Coordinates of C-alpha atoms in Angstrom, one line a residue:
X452 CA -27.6 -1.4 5.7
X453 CA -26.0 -1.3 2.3
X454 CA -25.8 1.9 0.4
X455 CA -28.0 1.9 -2.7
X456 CA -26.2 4.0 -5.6
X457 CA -26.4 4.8 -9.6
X458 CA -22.7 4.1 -10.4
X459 CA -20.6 3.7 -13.6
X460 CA -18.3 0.6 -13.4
X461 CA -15.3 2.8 -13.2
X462 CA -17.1 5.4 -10.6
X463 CA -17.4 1.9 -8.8
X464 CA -13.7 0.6 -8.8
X465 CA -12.8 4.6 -7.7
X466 CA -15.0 4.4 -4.9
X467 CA -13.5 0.8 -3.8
X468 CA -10.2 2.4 -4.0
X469 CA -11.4 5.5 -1.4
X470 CA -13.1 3.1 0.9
X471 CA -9.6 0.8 0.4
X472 CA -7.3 3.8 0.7
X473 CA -4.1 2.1 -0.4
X474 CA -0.9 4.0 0.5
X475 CA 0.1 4.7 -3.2
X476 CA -1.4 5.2 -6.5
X477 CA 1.0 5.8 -9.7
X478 CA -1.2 6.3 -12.9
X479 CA -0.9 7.9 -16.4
X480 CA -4.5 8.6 -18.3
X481 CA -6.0 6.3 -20.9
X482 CA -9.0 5.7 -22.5
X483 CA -11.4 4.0 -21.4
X484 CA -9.9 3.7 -17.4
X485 CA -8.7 7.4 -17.2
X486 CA -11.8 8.1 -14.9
X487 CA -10.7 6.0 -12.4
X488 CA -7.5 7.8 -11.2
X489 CA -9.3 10.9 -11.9
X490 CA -11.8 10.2 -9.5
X491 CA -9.1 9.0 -6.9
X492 CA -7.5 12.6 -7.5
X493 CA -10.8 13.9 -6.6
X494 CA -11.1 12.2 -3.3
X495 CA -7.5 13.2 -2.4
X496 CA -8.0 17.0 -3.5
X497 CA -10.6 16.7 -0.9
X498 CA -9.3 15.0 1.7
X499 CA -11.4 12.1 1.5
X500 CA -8.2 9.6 1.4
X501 CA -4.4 10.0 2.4
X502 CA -3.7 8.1 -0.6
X503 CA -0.2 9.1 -2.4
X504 CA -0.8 9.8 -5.9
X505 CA 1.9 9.8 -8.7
X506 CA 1.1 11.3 -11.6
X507 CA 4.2 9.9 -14.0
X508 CA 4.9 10.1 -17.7
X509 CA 3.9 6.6 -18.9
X510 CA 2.2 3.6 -18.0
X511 CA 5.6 1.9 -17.9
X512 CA 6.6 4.3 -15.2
X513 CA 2.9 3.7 -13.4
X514 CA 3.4 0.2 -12.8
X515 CA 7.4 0.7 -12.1
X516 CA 6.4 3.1 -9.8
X517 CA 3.9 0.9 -8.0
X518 CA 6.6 -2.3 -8.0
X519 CA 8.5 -0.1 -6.4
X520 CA 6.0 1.4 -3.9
X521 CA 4.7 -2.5 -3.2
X522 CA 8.5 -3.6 -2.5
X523 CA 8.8 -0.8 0.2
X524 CA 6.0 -2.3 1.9
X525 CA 3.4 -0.2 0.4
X526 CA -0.5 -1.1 -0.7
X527 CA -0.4 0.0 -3.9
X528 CA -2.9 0.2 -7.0
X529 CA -3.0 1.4 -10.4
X530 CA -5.2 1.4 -13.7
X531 CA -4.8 1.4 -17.1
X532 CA -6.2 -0.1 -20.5
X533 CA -4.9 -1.5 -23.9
X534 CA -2.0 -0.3 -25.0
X535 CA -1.2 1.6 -21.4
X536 CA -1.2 -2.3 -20.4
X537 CA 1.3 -3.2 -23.1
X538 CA 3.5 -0.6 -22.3
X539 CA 3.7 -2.4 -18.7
X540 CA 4.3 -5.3 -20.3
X541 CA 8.1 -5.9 -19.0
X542 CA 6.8 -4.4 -15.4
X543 CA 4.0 -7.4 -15.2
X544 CA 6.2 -10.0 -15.6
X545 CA 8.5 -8.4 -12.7
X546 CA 5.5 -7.7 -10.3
X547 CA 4.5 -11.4 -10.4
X548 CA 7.8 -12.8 -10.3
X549 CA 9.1 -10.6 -7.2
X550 CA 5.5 -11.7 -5.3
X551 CA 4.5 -8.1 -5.2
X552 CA 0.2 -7.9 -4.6
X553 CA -0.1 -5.1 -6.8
X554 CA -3.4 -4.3 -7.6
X555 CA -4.4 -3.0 -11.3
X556 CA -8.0 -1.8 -12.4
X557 CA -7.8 -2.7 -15.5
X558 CA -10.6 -1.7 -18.2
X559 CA -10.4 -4.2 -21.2
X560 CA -10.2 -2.7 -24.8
X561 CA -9.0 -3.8 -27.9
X562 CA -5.3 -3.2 -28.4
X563 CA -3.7 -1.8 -31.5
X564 CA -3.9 -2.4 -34.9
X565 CA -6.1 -0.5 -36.4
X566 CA -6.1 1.6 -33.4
X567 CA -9.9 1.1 -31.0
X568 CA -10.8 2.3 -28.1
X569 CA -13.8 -0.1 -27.5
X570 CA -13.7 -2.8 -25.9
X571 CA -12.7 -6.6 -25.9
X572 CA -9.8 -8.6 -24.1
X573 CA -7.2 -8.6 -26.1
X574 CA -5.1 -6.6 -23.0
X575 CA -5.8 -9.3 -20.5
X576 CA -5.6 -12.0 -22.6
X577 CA -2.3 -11.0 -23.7
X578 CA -0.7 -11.1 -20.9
X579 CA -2.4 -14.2 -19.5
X580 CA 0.9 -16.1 -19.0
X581 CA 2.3 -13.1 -17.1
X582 CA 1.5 -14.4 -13.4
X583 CA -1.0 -11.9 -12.3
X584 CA -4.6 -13.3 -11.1
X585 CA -7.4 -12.4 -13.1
X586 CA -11.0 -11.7 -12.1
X587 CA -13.3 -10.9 -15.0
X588 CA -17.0 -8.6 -14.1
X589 CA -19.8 -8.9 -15.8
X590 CA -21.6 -5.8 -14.2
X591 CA -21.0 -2.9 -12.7
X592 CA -21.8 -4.6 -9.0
X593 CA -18.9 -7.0 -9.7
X594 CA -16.6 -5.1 -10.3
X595 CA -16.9 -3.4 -7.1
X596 CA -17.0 -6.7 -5.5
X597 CA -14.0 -8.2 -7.1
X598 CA -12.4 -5.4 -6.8
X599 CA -12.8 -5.3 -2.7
X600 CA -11.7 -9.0 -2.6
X601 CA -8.7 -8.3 -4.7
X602 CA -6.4 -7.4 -1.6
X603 CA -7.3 -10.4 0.9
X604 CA -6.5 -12.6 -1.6
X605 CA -3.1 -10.5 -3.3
X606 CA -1.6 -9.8 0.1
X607 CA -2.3 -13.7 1.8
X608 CA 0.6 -15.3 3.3
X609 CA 0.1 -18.5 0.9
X610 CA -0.3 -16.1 -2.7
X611 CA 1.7 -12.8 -2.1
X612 CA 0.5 -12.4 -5.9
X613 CA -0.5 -9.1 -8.1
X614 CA -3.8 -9.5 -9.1
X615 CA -5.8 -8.2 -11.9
X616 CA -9.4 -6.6 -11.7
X617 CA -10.9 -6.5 -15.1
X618 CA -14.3 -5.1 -16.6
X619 CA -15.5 -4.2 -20.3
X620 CA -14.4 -0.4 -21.5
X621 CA -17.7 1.5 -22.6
X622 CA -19.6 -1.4 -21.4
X623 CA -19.8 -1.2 -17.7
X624 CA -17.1 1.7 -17.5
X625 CA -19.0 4.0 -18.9
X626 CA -22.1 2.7 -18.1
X627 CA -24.5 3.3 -15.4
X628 CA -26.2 0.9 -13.1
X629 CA -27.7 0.8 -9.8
X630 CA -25.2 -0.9 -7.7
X631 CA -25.1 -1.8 -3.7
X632 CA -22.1 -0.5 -1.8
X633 CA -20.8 -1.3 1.6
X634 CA -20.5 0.5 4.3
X635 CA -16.6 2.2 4.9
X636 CA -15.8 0.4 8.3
X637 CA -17.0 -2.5 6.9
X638 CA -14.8 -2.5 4.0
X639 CA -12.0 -1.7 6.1
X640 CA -12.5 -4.3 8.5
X641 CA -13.0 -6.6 5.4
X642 CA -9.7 -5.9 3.7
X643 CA -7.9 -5.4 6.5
X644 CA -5.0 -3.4 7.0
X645 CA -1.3 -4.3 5.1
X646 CA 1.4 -6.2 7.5
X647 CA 3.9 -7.3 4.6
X648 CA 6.4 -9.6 6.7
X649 CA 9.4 -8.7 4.4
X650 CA 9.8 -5.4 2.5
X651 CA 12.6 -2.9 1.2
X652 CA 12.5 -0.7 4.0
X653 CA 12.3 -2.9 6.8
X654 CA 15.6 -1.7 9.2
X655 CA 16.0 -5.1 10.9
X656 CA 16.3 -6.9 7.8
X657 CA 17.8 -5.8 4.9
X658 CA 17.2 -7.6 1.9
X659 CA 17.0 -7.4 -2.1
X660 CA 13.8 -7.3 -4.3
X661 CA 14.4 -8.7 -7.8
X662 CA 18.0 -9.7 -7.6
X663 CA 19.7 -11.1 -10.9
X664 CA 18.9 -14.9 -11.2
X665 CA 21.6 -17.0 -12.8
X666 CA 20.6 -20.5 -13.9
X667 CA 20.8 -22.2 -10.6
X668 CA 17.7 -20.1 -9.6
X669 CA 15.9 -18.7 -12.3
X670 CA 14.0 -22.2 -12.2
X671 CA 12.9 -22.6 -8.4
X672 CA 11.3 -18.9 -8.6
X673 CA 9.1 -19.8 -11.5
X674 CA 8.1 -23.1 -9.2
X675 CA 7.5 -21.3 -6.3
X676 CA 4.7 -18.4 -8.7
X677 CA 3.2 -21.9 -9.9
X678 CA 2.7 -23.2 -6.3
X679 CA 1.2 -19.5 -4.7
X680 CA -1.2 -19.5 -8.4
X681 CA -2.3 -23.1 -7.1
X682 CA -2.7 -21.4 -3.5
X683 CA -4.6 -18.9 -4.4
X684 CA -7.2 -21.4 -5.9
X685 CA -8.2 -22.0 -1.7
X686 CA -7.7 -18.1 -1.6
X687 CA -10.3 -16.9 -3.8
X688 CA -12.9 -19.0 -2.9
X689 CA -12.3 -18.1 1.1
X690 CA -12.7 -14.5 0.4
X691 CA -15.5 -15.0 -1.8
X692 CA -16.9 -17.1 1.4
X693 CA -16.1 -14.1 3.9
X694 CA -17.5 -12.0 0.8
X695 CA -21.1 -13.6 1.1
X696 CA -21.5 -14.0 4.5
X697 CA -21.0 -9.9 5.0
X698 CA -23.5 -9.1 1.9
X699 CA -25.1 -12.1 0.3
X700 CA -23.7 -12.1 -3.0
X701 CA -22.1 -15.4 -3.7
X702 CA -18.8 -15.7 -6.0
X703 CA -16.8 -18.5 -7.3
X704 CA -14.6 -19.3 -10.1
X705 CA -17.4 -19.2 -12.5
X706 CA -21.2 -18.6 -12.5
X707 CA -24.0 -21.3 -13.8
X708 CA -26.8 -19.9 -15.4
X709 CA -29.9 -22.8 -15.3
X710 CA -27.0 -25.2 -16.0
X711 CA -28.8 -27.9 -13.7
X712 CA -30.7 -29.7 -16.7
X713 CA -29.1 -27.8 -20.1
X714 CA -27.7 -29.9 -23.0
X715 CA -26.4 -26.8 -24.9
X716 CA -24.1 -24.6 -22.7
X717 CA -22.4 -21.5 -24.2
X718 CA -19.1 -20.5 -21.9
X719 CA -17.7 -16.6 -21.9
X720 CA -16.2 -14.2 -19.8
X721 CA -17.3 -10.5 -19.0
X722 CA -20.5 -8.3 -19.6
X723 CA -22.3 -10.0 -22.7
X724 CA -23.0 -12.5 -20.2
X725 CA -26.3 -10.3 -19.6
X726 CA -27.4 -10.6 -23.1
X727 CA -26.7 -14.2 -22.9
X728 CA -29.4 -14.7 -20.0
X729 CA -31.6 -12.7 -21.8
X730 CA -31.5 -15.1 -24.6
X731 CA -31.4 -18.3 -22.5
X732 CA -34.5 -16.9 -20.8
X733 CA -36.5 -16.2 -24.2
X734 CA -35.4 -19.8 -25.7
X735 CA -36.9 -21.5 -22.3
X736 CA -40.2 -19.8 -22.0
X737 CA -40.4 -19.9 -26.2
X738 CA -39.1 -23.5 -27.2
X739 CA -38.3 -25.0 -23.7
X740 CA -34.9 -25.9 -25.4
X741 CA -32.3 -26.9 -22.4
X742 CA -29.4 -24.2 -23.0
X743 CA -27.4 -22.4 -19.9
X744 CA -24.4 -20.5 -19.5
X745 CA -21.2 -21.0 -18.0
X746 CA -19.8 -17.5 -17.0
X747 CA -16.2 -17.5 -16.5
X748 CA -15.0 -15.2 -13.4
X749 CA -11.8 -16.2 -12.5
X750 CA -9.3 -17.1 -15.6
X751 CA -6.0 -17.1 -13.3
X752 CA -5.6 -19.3 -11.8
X753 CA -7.8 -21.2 -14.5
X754 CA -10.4 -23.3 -12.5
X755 CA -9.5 -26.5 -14.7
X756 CA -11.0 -29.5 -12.8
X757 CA -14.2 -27.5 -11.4
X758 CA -15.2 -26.4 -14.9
X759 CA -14.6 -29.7 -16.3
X760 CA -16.9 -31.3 -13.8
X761 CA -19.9 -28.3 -14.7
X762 CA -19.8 -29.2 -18.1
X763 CA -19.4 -33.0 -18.1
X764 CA -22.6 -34.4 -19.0
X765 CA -23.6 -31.9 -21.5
X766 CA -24.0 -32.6 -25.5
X767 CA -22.9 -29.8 -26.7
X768 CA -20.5 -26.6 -25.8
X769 CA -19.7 -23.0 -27.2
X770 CA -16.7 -21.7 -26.0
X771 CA -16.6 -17.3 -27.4
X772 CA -13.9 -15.3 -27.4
X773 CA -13.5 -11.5 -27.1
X774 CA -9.9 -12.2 -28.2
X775 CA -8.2 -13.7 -31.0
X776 CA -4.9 -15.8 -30.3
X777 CA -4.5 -16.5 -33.9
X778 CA -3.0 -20.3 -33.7
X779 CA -5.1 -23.1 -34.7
X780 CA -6.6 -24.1 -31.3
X781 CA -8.8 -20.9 -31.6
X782 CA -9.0 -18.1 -29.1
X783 CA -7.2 -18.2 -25.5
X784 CA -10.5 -19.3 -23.5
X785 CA -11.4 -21.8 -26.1
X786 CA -8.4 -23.5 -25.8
X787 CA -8.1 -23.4 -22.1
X788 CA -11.7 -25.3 -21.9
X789 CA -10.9 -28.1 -24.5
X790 CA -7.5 -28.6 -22.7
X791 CA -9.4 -29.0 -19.8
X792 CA -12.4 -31.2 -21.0
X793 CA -10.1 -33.2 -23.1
X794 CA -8.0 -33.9 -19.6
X795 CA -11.6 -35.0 -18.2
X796 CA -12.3 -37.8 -21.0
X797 CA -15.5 -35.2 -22.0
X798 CA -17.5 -36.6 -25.0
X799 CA -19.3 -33.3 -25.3
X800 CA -18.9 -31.8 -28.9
X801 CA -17.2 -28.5 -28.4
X802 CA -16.6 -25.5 -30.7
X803 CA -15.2 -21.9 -30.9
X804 CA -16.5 -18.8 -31.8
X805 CA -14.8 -15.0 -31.6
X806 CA -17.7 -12.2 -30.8
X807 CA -17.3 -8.7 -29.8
X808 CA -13.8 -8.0 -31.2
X809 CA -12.9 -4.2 -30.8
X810 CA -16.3 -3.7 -29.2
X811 CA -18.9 -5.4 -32.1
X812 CA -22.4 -5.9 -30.6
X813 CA -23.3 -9.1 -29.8
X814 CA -27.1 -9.4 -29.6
X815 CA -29.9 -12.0 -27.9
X816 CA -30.7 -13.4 -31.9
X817 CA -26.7 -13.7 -32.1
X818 CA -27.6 -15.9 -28.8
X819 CA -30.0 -17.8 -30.1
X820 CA -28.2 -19.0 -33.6
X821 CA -25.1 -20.2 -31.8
X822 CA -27.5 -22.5 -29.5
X823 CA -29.5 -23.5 -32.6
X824 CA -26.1 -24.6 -33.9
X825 CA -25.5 -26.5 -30.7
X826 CA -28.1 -28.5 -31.0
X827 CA -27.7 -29.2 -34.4
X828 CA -24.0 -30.5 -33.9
X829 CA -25.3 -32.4 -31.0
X830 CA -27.9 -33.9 -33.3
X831 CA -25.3 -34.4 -36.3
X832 CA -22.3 -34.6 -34.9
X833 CA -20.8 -32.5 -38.1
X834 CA -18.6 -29.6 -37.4
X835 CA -18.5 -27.3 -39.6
X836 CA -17.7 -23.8 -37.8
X837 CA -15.1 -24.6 -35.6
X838 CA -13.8 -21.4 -35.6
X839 CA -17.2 -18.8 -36.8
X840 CA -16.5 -15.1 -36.4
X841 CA -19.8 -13.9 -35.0
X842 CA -20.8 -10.9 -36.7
X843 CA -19.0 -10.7 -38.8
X844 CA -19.5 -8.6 -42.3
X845 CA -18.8 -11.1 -45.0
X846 CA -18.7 -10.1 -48.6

């Protein structure tokens, strides 16, 4: 039977991480994520976990510290936010490229300037190109889920990849929700335990762990990240398989919200997907107006063909941001779809809007004027808001 809790989304991840009990977890404190290695402390104060905690002097020395844990042949973990993520920036890069499955909790918030502590995914987003996976919650529940799958799917033979487990700061951090959790021997059983087949500290075979790579093979490492991002595509969607058939909740690359019959589809990423289907369910019962949602879960490896093929037959498309990117192709996920419908011969108009941006509400009536919009460019075929700031205070 599944145990029935009142969790917050970061009181979630923690308890993932006791039922987990990874070998080693370096972390420095930062707002909004700071509860999660608090809570860890907690569990190890009390002998709930075995878990080796490192408390260090930056978030640079966090995710150095659990590079070097992982390359030792550890399970490691960490956590931070904003501009505790920049401060990792160089360390990302290194993770990915020496095939290390760090795992970071990371709880998205605005980065600096002005300085913000709410949320949006300007962190994530940022370091997009990096080589970590990315899994993106909308709820509290989810990010208890993804974060359980995060290790099958790091630690696999075919990926040996850090991955990412995001969630909105404030928003389902701090927030509470009923939530169901597994049992601890079936989580166990689930992840399994860690059998790295090559590590620092392995007797038989010694070995280097991000050597210096002259031109001759700086090229074929970057080739062989691309080819384990690919394999992780078959990765993610076999551990959300194994996922489902132990609790019934089903995961993909993205979730479709009545997307069977809608002309007007809005696509986003993280928690205002709620609001969204609050709005798509008033607009229904109200107008019977054919809108959905296309909830984006995974964003790395970026589910190109699959989402091309959900959206393919519908007139119009909203694509929001909680990040700006500041080029002319709009924000990171808006550019990312029309790449990928463009590559599919879509006809579908398609636009891009920026919401939420250092934690601004987005509301159901926000909803509801960007799908009025929709189907006014569908009817017209006029643009003339490519790139709308929603929200936004204009004098």
């Amino acid at each position: 039977m599944a145990i029935r809790e009142r969790l917050s989304g970061n009181e979630a991840v923690a308890y993932a991480i006791r039922q987990i009990n990874p070998d080693v977890m370096p972390a420095f404190p930062i707002t909004p994520s700071t509860e999660i290695p608090q809570y860890v402390a907690n569990y190890i104060a009390n002998g709930k976990i075995d878990t080796e905690f490192i408390p260090v002097e930056s978030e640079h020395s966090a995710m150095s510290a659990a590079i070097g844990a992982s390359a030792a042949g550890a399970r490691a973990v960490t956590a931070t936010s904003s501009c505790g993520m920049a401060l990792m920036w160089e360390e990302l890069y290194v993770a990915a490229s020496d095939r290390l499955p760090v795992v970071l909790a990371l709880v998205n918030r605005a980065l600096s300037g002005p300085i913000n502590i709410n949320a949006d995914h300007s962190d994530s987003m940022g370091a997009r190109d990096s080589g970590w996976i990315q899994i993106y919650a909308e709820s509290n529940q989810e990010a208890y889920d993804n974060f359980l799958q995060a290790y099958p799917i790091a630690e696999h033979a075919s990926v040996r990849l850090p991955v990412m487990i995001c969630q909105d700061g404030f928003i389902t951090s701090h927030g509470v929700e009923n939530i169901q959790l597994l049992e601890d021997d079936k989580v166990r059983e689930f992840v399994g335990e860690y059998m790295p087949a090559h590590y620092l500290l392995h007797e038989k075979e010694p070995m280097a762990v991000g050597p210096y790579a002259v031109s001759a093979y700086y090229m074929e490492t970057k080739r062989a990240q691309r080819e384990a991002m690919k394999n992780a595509r078959q990765v993610i969607l076999e551990t959300a398989a194994r996922f489902e058939s132990l609790t019934g909740r089903k995961y993909g690359f993205f979730e479709e919200y009545r997307m069977e019959d809608a002309d007007y589809v809005i696509v986003l990423i993280g928690s205002a997907a709620g609001t969204c289907k609050a709005a798509i369910d008033e607009i229904r019962s109200a107008t019977g107006q054919k809108v959905g949602l296309l909830k984006i879960r995974v964003f790395r490896p970026f589910p190109e063909e699959e989402l091309a093929n959900a959206l393919r037959d519908k007139k119009a498309i909203a694509v929001l941001d909680r990040s700006e990117m500041f080029a002319a192709t709009g924000g990171p996920l808006g550019a990312e779809v029309r790449a990928a419908l463009y590559s599919a011969g879509s006809r579908a108009e398609v636009v891009n809007y920026f919401y939420g941006l250092g934690g601004r509400d987005i509301t159901v009536d926000d909803f509801k004027e960007v799908y009025a919009k929709l189907e006014r460019l569908a009817r017209t075929h006029e643009r003339t808001d490519m790139y709308t700031y929603i929200g936004l205070r204009e004098r």
